[in-house]
PDB file of C-alpha atoms and ligand atoms in Angstrom:
ATOM      1  CA  MET A1382      32.865   9.441 -12.767  1.00  0.00           C
ATOM      2  CA  LYS A1383      31.678   6.464 -14.828  1.00  0.00           C
ATOM      3  CA  ILE A1384      31.247   3.202 -12.971  1.00  0.00           C
ATOM      4  CA  ASN A1385      34.276   0.943 -12.709  1.00  0.00           C
ATOM      5  CA  LYS A1386      33.972  -2.173 -14.941  1.00  0.00           C
ATOM      6  CA  LYS A1387      34.596  -4.743 -12.195  1.00  0.00           C
ATOM      7  CA  VAL A1388      32.086  -3.006  -9.937  1.00  0.00           C
ATOM      8  CA  GLU A1389      29.556  -2.806 -12.774  1.00  0.00           C
ATOM      9  CA  GLU A1390      29.850  -6.542 -13.383  1.00  0.00           C
ATOM     10  CA  ALA A1391      29.381  -7.348  -9.695  1.00  0.00           C
ATOM     11  CA  ILE A1392      26.333  -5.073  -9.377  1.00  0.00           C
ATOM     12  CA  ASN A1393      24.774  -6.513 -12.524  1.00  0.00           C
ATOM     13  CA  LYS A1394      25.104  -9.968 -10.943  1.00  0.00           C
ATOM     14  CA  GLN A1395      23.470  -8.597  -7.804  1.00  0.00           C
ATOM     15  CA  VAL A1396      20.440  -7.338  -9.767  1.00  0.00           C
ATOM     16  CA  ASN A1397      19.947 -10.945 -10.837  1.00  0.00           C
ATOM     17  CA  ALA A1398      20.506 -12.236  -7.279  1.00  0.00           C
ATOM     18  CA  GLU A1399      17.914  -9.829  -5.845  1.00  0.00           C
ATOM     19  CA  ILE A1400      15.296 -10.828  -8.434  1.00  0.00           C
ATOM     20  CA  TYR A1401      16.146 -14.448  -7.674  1.00  0.00           C
ATOM     21  CA  SER A1402      15.478 -13.643  -3.994  1.00  0.00           C
ATOM     22  CA  ALA A1403      12.080 -12.218  -4.941  1.00  0.00           C
ATOM     23  CA  TYR A1404      11.350 -15.399  -6.866  1.00  0.00           C
ATOM     24  CA  LEU A1405      12.486 -17.593  -3.968  1.00  0.00           C
ATOM     25  CA  TYR A1406      10.181 -15.789  -1.533  1.00  0.00           C
ATOM     26  CA  LEU A1407       7.304 -15.807  -3.992  1.00  0.00           C
ATOM     27  CA  GLY A1408       7.625 -19.601  -4.106  1.00  0.00           C
ATOM     28  CA  MET A1409       7.528 -19.706  -0.298  1.00  0.00           C
ATOM     29  CA  SER A1410       4.508 -17.389  -0.289  1.00  0.00           C
ATOM     30  CA  ALA A1411       2.714 -19.697  -2.697  1.00  0.00           C
ATOM     31  CA  LYS A1412       3.452 -22.730  -0.507  1.00  0.00           C
ATOM     32  CA  CYS A1413       2.201 -20.951   2.632  1.00  0.00           C
ATOM     33  CA  ALA A1414      -0.982 -19.958   0.792  1.00  0.00           C
ATOM     34  CA  GLU A1415      -1.490 -23.595  -0.188  1.00  0.00           C
ATOM     35  CA  LEU A1416      -1.028 -24.592   3.462  1.00  0.00           C
ATOM     36  CA  ASN A1417      -3.694 -22.023   4.427  1.00  0.00           C
ATOM     37  CA  LEU A1418      -1.141 -20.003   6.362  1.00  0.00           C
ATOM     38  CA  LYS A1419      -2.262 -16.677   4.960  1.00  0.00           C
ATOM     39  CA  GLY A1420      -0.232 -14.509   7.351  1.00  0.00           C
ATOM     40  CA  MET A1421       2.996 -16.257   6.393  1.00  0.00           C
ATOM     41  CA  ALA A1422       2.006 -16.112   2.724  1.00  0.00           C
ATOM     42  CA  ASN A1423       1.598 -12.350   3.226  1.00  0.00           C
ATOM     43  CA  TRP A1424       4.982 -12.035   4.954  1.00  0.00           C
ATOM     44  CA  PHE A1425       6.811 -13.797   2.114  1.00  0.00           C
ATOM     45  CA  TYR A1426       4.847 -11.866  -0.521  1.00  0.00           C
ATOM     46  CA  VAL A1427       5.894  -8.563   1.076  1.00  0.00           C
ATOM     47  CA  GLN A1428       9.450  -9.896   1.255  1.00  0.00           C
ATOM     48  CA  ALA A1429       9.341 -10.668  -2.474  1.00  0.00           C
ATOM     49  CA  GLN A1430       8.171  -7.094  -3.146  1.00  0.00           C
ATOM     50  CA  GLU A1431      11.050  -5.741  -1.040  1.00  0.00           C
ATOM     51  CA  GLU A1432      13.553  -7.813  -2.992  1.00  0.00           C
ATOM     52  CA  MET A1433      12.334  -6.260  -6.229  1.00  0.00           C
ATOM     53  CA  THR A1434      13.007  -2.802  -4.796  1.00  0.00           C
ATOM     54  CA  HIS A1435      16.539  -3.945  -3.916  1.00  0.00           C
ATOM     55  CA  ALA A1436      17.022  -5.154  -7.498  1.00  0.00           C
ATOM     56  CA  MET A1437      15.767  -1.825  -8.863  1.00  0.00           C
ATOM     57  CA  LYS A1438      18.052   0.179  -6.570  1.00  0.00           C
ATOM     58  CA  PHE A1439      21.078  -1.666  -8.003  1.00  0.00           C
ATOM     59  CA  TYR A1440      19.719  -1.492 -11.562  1.00  0.00           C
ATOM     60  CA  LYS A1441      19.124   2.260 -11.384  1.00  0.00           C
ATOM     61  CA  PHE A1442      22.561   2.797  -9.882  1.00  0.00           C
ATOM     62  CA  VAL A1443      24.247   1.072 -12.857  1.00  0.00           C
ATOM     63  CA  LEU A1444      22.335   3.327 -15.253  1.00  0.00           C
ATOM     64  CA  GLU A1445      22.959   6.481 -13.228  1.00  0.00           C
ATOM     65  CA  ARG A1446      26.685   5.829 -13.289  1.00  0.00           C
ATOM     66  CA  GLY A1447      26.791   5.363 -17.058  1.00  0.00           C
ATOM     67  CA  GLY A1448      26.968   1.570 -16.928  1.00  0.00           C
ATOM     68  CA  HIS A1449      25.123  -1.046 -18.965  1.00  0.00           C
ATOM     69  CA  PRO A1450      22.607  -3.321 -17.186  1.00  0.00           C
ATOM     70  CA  VAL A1451      22.768  -6.919 -18.386  1.00  0.00           C
ATOM     71  CA  LEU A1452      19.733  -9.015 -17.613  1.00  0.00           C
ATOM     72  CA  PRO A1453      20.420 -12.735 -17.899  1.00  0.00           C
ATOM     73  CA  ALA A1454      17.868 -15.459 -17.055  1.00  0.00           C
ATOM     74  CA  ILE A1455      16.663 -15.812 -13.478  1.00  0.00           C
ATOM     75  CA  GLU A1456      17.226 -19.317 -12.125  1.00  0.00           C
ATOM     76  CA  GLY A1457      14.149 -21.278 -11.074  1.00  0.00           C
ATOM     77  CA  VAL A1458      13.397 -21.881  -7.401  1.00  0.00           C
ATOM     78  CA  ARG A1459      11.982 -24.773  -5.426  1.00  0.00           C
ATOM     79  CA  THR A1460       8.339 -24.578  -4.384  1.00  0.00           C
ATOM     80  CA  ASP A1461       8.018 -27.978  -2.704  1.00  0.00           C
ATOM     81  CA  TRP A1462       8.592 -26.761   0.850  1.00  0.00           C
ATOM     82  CA  LYS A1463       7.154 -28.974   3.565  1.00  0.00           C
ATOM     83  CA  ALA A1464       6.656 -26.680   6.546  1.00  0.00           C
ATOM     84  CA  PRO A1465       7.055 -23.042   7.650  1.00  0.00           C
ATOM     85  CA  LEU A1466      10.132 -23.711   9.788  1.00  0.00           C
ATOM     86  CA  GLU A1467      11.945 -25.161   6.775  1.00  0.00           C
ATOM     87  CA  MET A1468      11.096 -22.044   4.766  1.00  0.00           C
ATOM     88  CA  PHE A1469      12.169 -19.512   7.394  1.00  0.00           C
ATOM     89  CA  GLU A1470      15.391 -21.417   8.063  1.00  0.00           C
ATOM     90  CA  ALA A1471      16.097 -21.438   4.309  1.00  0.00           C
ATOM     91  CA  ALA A1472      15.284 -17.712   4.162  1.00  0.00           C
ATOM     92  CA  TYR A1473      17.775 -17.016   6.970  1.00  0.00           C
ATOM     93  CA  GLU A1474      20.426 -19.111   5.233  1.00  0.00           C
ATOM     94  CA  HIS A1475      19.711 -17.312   1.944  1.00  0.00           C
ATOM     95  CA  GLU A1476      20.000 -13.857   3.538  1.00  0.00           C
ATOM     96  CA  GLN A1477      23.400 -14.776   4.969  1.00  0.00           C
ATOM     97  CA  LYS A1478      24.512 -15.635   1.422  1.00  0.00           C
ATOM     98  CA  VAL A1479      23.145 -12.305   0.147  1.00  0.00           C
ATOM     99  CA  SER A1480      25.074 -10.470   2.872  1.00  0.00           C
ATOM    100  CA  ALA A1481      28.252 -12.237   1.730  1.00  0.00           C
ATOM    101  CA  LEU A1482      27.566 -11.194  -1.890  1.00  0.00           C
ATOM    102  CA  ILE A1483      27.097  -7.563  -0.867  1.00  0.00           C
ATOM    103  CA  ASN A1484      30.232  -7.622   1.288  1.00  0.00           C
ATOM    104  CA  ASN A1485      32.088  -8.957  -1.730  1.00  0.00           C
ATOM    105  CA  ILE A1486      30.881  -6.049  -3.908  1.00  0.00           C
ATOM    106  CA  MET A1487      32.041  -3.688  -1.164  1.00  0.00           C
ATOM    107  CA  ASP A1488      35.487  -5.340  -1.224  1.00  0.00           C
ATOM    108  CA  ILE A1489      35.668  -4.828  -5.009  1.00  0.00           C
ATOM    109  CA  ALA A1490      34.487  -1.198  -4.755  1.00  0.00           C
ATOM    110  CA  MET A1491      37.071  -0.472  -2.081  1.00  0.00           C
ATOM    111  CA  ALA A1492      39.874  -2.175  -4.012  1.00  0.00           C
ATOM    112  CA  GLU A1493      38.890  -0.096  -7.075  1.00  0.00           C
ATOM    113  CA  ARG A1494      38.598   3.062  -4.943  1.00  0.00           C
ATOM    114  CA  ASP A1495      35.005   3.522  -6.144  1.00  0.00           C
ATOM    115  CA  HIS A1496      33.691   5.619  -3.296  1.00  0.00           C
ATOM    116  CA  ALA A1497      30.273   6.354  -4.805  1.00  0.00           C
ATOM    117  CA  THR A1498      29.519   2.639  -4.959  1.00  0.00           C
ATOM    118  CA  ALA A1499      30.817   2.093  -1.442  1.00  0.00           C
ATOM    119  CA  SER A1500      28.479   4.822  -0.199  1.00  0.00           C
ATOM    120  CA  MET A1501      25.473   3.246  -1.969  1.00  0.00           C
ATOM    121  CA  LEU A1502      26.405  -0.185  -0.605  1.00  0.00           C
ATOM    122  CA  ASN A1503      26.352   1.045   2.983  1.00  0.00           C
ATOM    123  CA  TRP A1504      22.546   1.137   2.744  1.00  0.00           C
ATOM    124  CA  PHE A1505      22.523  -2.544   1.745  1.00  0.00           C
ATOM    125  CA  ILE A1506      24.962  -3.522   4.473  1.00  0.00           C
ATOM    126  CA  ASP A1507      22.620  -2.012   7.082  1.00  0.00           C
ATOM    127  CA  GLU A1508      19.583  -3.541   5.381  1.00  0.00           C
ATOM    128  CA  GLN A1509      21.128  -7.023   5.477  1.00  0.00           C
ATOM    129  CA  VAL A1510      21.460  -6.878   9.273  1.00  0.00           C
ATOM    130  CA  GLU A1511      17.676  -6.456   9.390  1.00  0.00           C
ATOM    131  CA  GLU A1512      17.018  -9.034   6.665  1.00  0.00           C
ATOM    132  CA  GLU A1513      18.989 -11.713   8.519  1.00  0.00           C
ATOM    133  CA  ALA A1514      17.465 -10.807  11.896  1.00  0.00           C
ATOM    134  CA  ASN A1515      13.867 -10.907  10.611  1.00  0.00           C
ATOM    135  CA  ALA A1516      14.109 -14.391   9.105  1.00  0.00           C
ATOM    136  CA  SER A1517      16.160 -15.783  11.979  1.00  0.00           C
ATOM    137  CA  GLU A1518      13.773 -14.408  14.619  1.00  0.00           C
ATOM    138  CA  ILE A1519      10.739 -16.051  13.005  1.00  0.00           C
ATOM    139  CA  ALA A1520      12.613 -19.360  12.562  1.00  0.00           C
ATOM    140  CA  GLU A1521      13.534 -19.299  16.270  1.00  0.00           C
ATOM    141  CA  LYS A1522       9.917 -18.597  17.259  1.00  0.00           C
ATOM    142  CA  LEU A1523       8.723 -21.478  15.099  1.00  0.00           C
ATOM    143  CA  LYS A1524      11.214 -23.762  16.846  1.00  0.00           C
ATOM    144  CA  LEU A1525       9.745 -22.743  20.216  1.00  0.00           C
ATOM    145  CA  ILE A1526       6.210 -23.294  18.915  1.00  0.00           C
ATOM    146  CA  GLY A1527       7.149 -26.823  17.819  1.00  0.00           C
ATOM    147  CA  ASP A1528       4.066 -28.934  17.087  1.00  0.00           C
ATOM    148  CA  SER A1529       1.551 -26.571  18.723  1.00  0.00           C
ATOM    149  CA  LYS A1530      -1.179 -25.834  16.184  1.00  0.00           C
ATOM    150  CA  GLU A1531      -2.400 -22.950  18.327  1.00  0.00           C
ATOM    151  CA  GLY A1532       1.084 -21.421  18.428  1.00  0.00           C
ATOM    152  CA  LEU A1533       1.416 -21.773  14.672  1.00  0.00           C
ATOM    153  CA  PHE A1534      -1.887 -20.018  14.025  1.00  0.00           C
ATOM    154  CA  MET A1535      -0.955 -17.195  16.441  1.00  0.00           C
ATOM    155  CA  GLN A1536       2.359 -16.732  14.656  1.00  0.00           C
ATOM    156  CA  ASP A1537       0.554 -16.778  11.323  1.00  0.00           C
ATOM    157  CA  LYS A1538      -1.808 -14.073  12.544  1.00  0.00           C
ATOM    158  CA  GLU A1539       1.125 -11.914  13.669  1.00  0.00           C
ATOM    159  CA  LEU A1540       2.757 -12.146  10.245  1.00  0.00           C
ATOM    160  CA  SER A1541      -0.458 -11.115   8.517  1.00  0.00           C
ATOM    161  CA  THR A1542       0.137  -7.534   9.706  1.00  0.00           C
ATOM    162  CA  ARG A1543       3.291  -6.991   7.642  1.00  0.00           C
ATOM    163  CA  VAL A1544       2.791  -4.245   5.068  1.00  0.00           C
ATOM    164  CA  PHE A1545       5.017  -3.450   2.109  1.00  0.00           C
ATOM    165  CA  VAL A1546       7.022  -0.257   2.480  1.00  0.00           C
ATOM    166  CA  ASP A1547       9.601   0.735  -0.100  1.00  0.00           C
ATOM    167  CA  SER A1548      12.541   1.371   2.204  1.00  0.00           C
ATOM    168  CA  THR A1549      14.844   2.173  -0.731  1.00  0.00           C
ATOM    169  CA  GLN A1550      12.990   5.501  -1.027  1.00  0.00           C
ATOM    170  CA  PRO A1551      14.045   8.333   1.338  1.00  0.00           C
ATOM    171  CA  ALA A1552      10.684   8.761   3.062  1.00  0.00           C
ATOM    172  CA  GLY A1553       9.737   5.095   2.680  1.00  0.00           C
ATOM    173  CA  GLY A1554       7.157   6.195   0.128  1.00  0.00           C
ATOM    174  CA  ALA A1555       6.141   4.800  -3.222  1.00  0.00           C
ATOM    175  CA  GLN A1556       8.728   4.371  -5.938  1.00  0.00           C
ATOM    176  CA  ALA A1557       8.872   7.136  -8.512  1.00  0.00           C
TER     177      ALA A1557
HETATM  178 FE1  FEO B1101      17.677  -8.112  -0.915  1.00  0.00          FE
HETATM  179 FE2  FEO B1101      16.820 -10.052   1.250  1.00  0.00          FE
HETATM  180  O1  FEO B1101      18.106  -8.962   0.575  1.00  0.00           O
END
């Protein structure tokens, strides 16, 4: 069954929102790199890559269901962040907004009785729990670290280990 028009419109907006998320995190990655916090720069860079896979999952779904992707301009993001805590708190706040957007698409899909979309969205609903938890956990750690330079560098080192995995793919492998 071809995608419902209201659902199609909402998902097209979400493609834009996910690319915006990638852009937002790329800006944070750049700022961390400038601050010589290479681990945090890595963490945000990987996050930006993940956001692009989210965008592509929505984009491909629109096409698969016979819809028409519309690709309007991506809004610019701020890059003048002052400190890591500010960035991770903003990331947590942003992810809560993304969760609300996805819940809203689910509400539309359910109202339109579009079960295929609802099934696809379940993946994103689960993913958002993780997305919120990851950003919030690091923000909380940074609060505990406070002004300790040593603590900050240890946290930076920990975040340098994050590796990009395309979790939108069944085996977590590379995108086809
Ligand atoms: Fe695509 Fe960070 O949610």
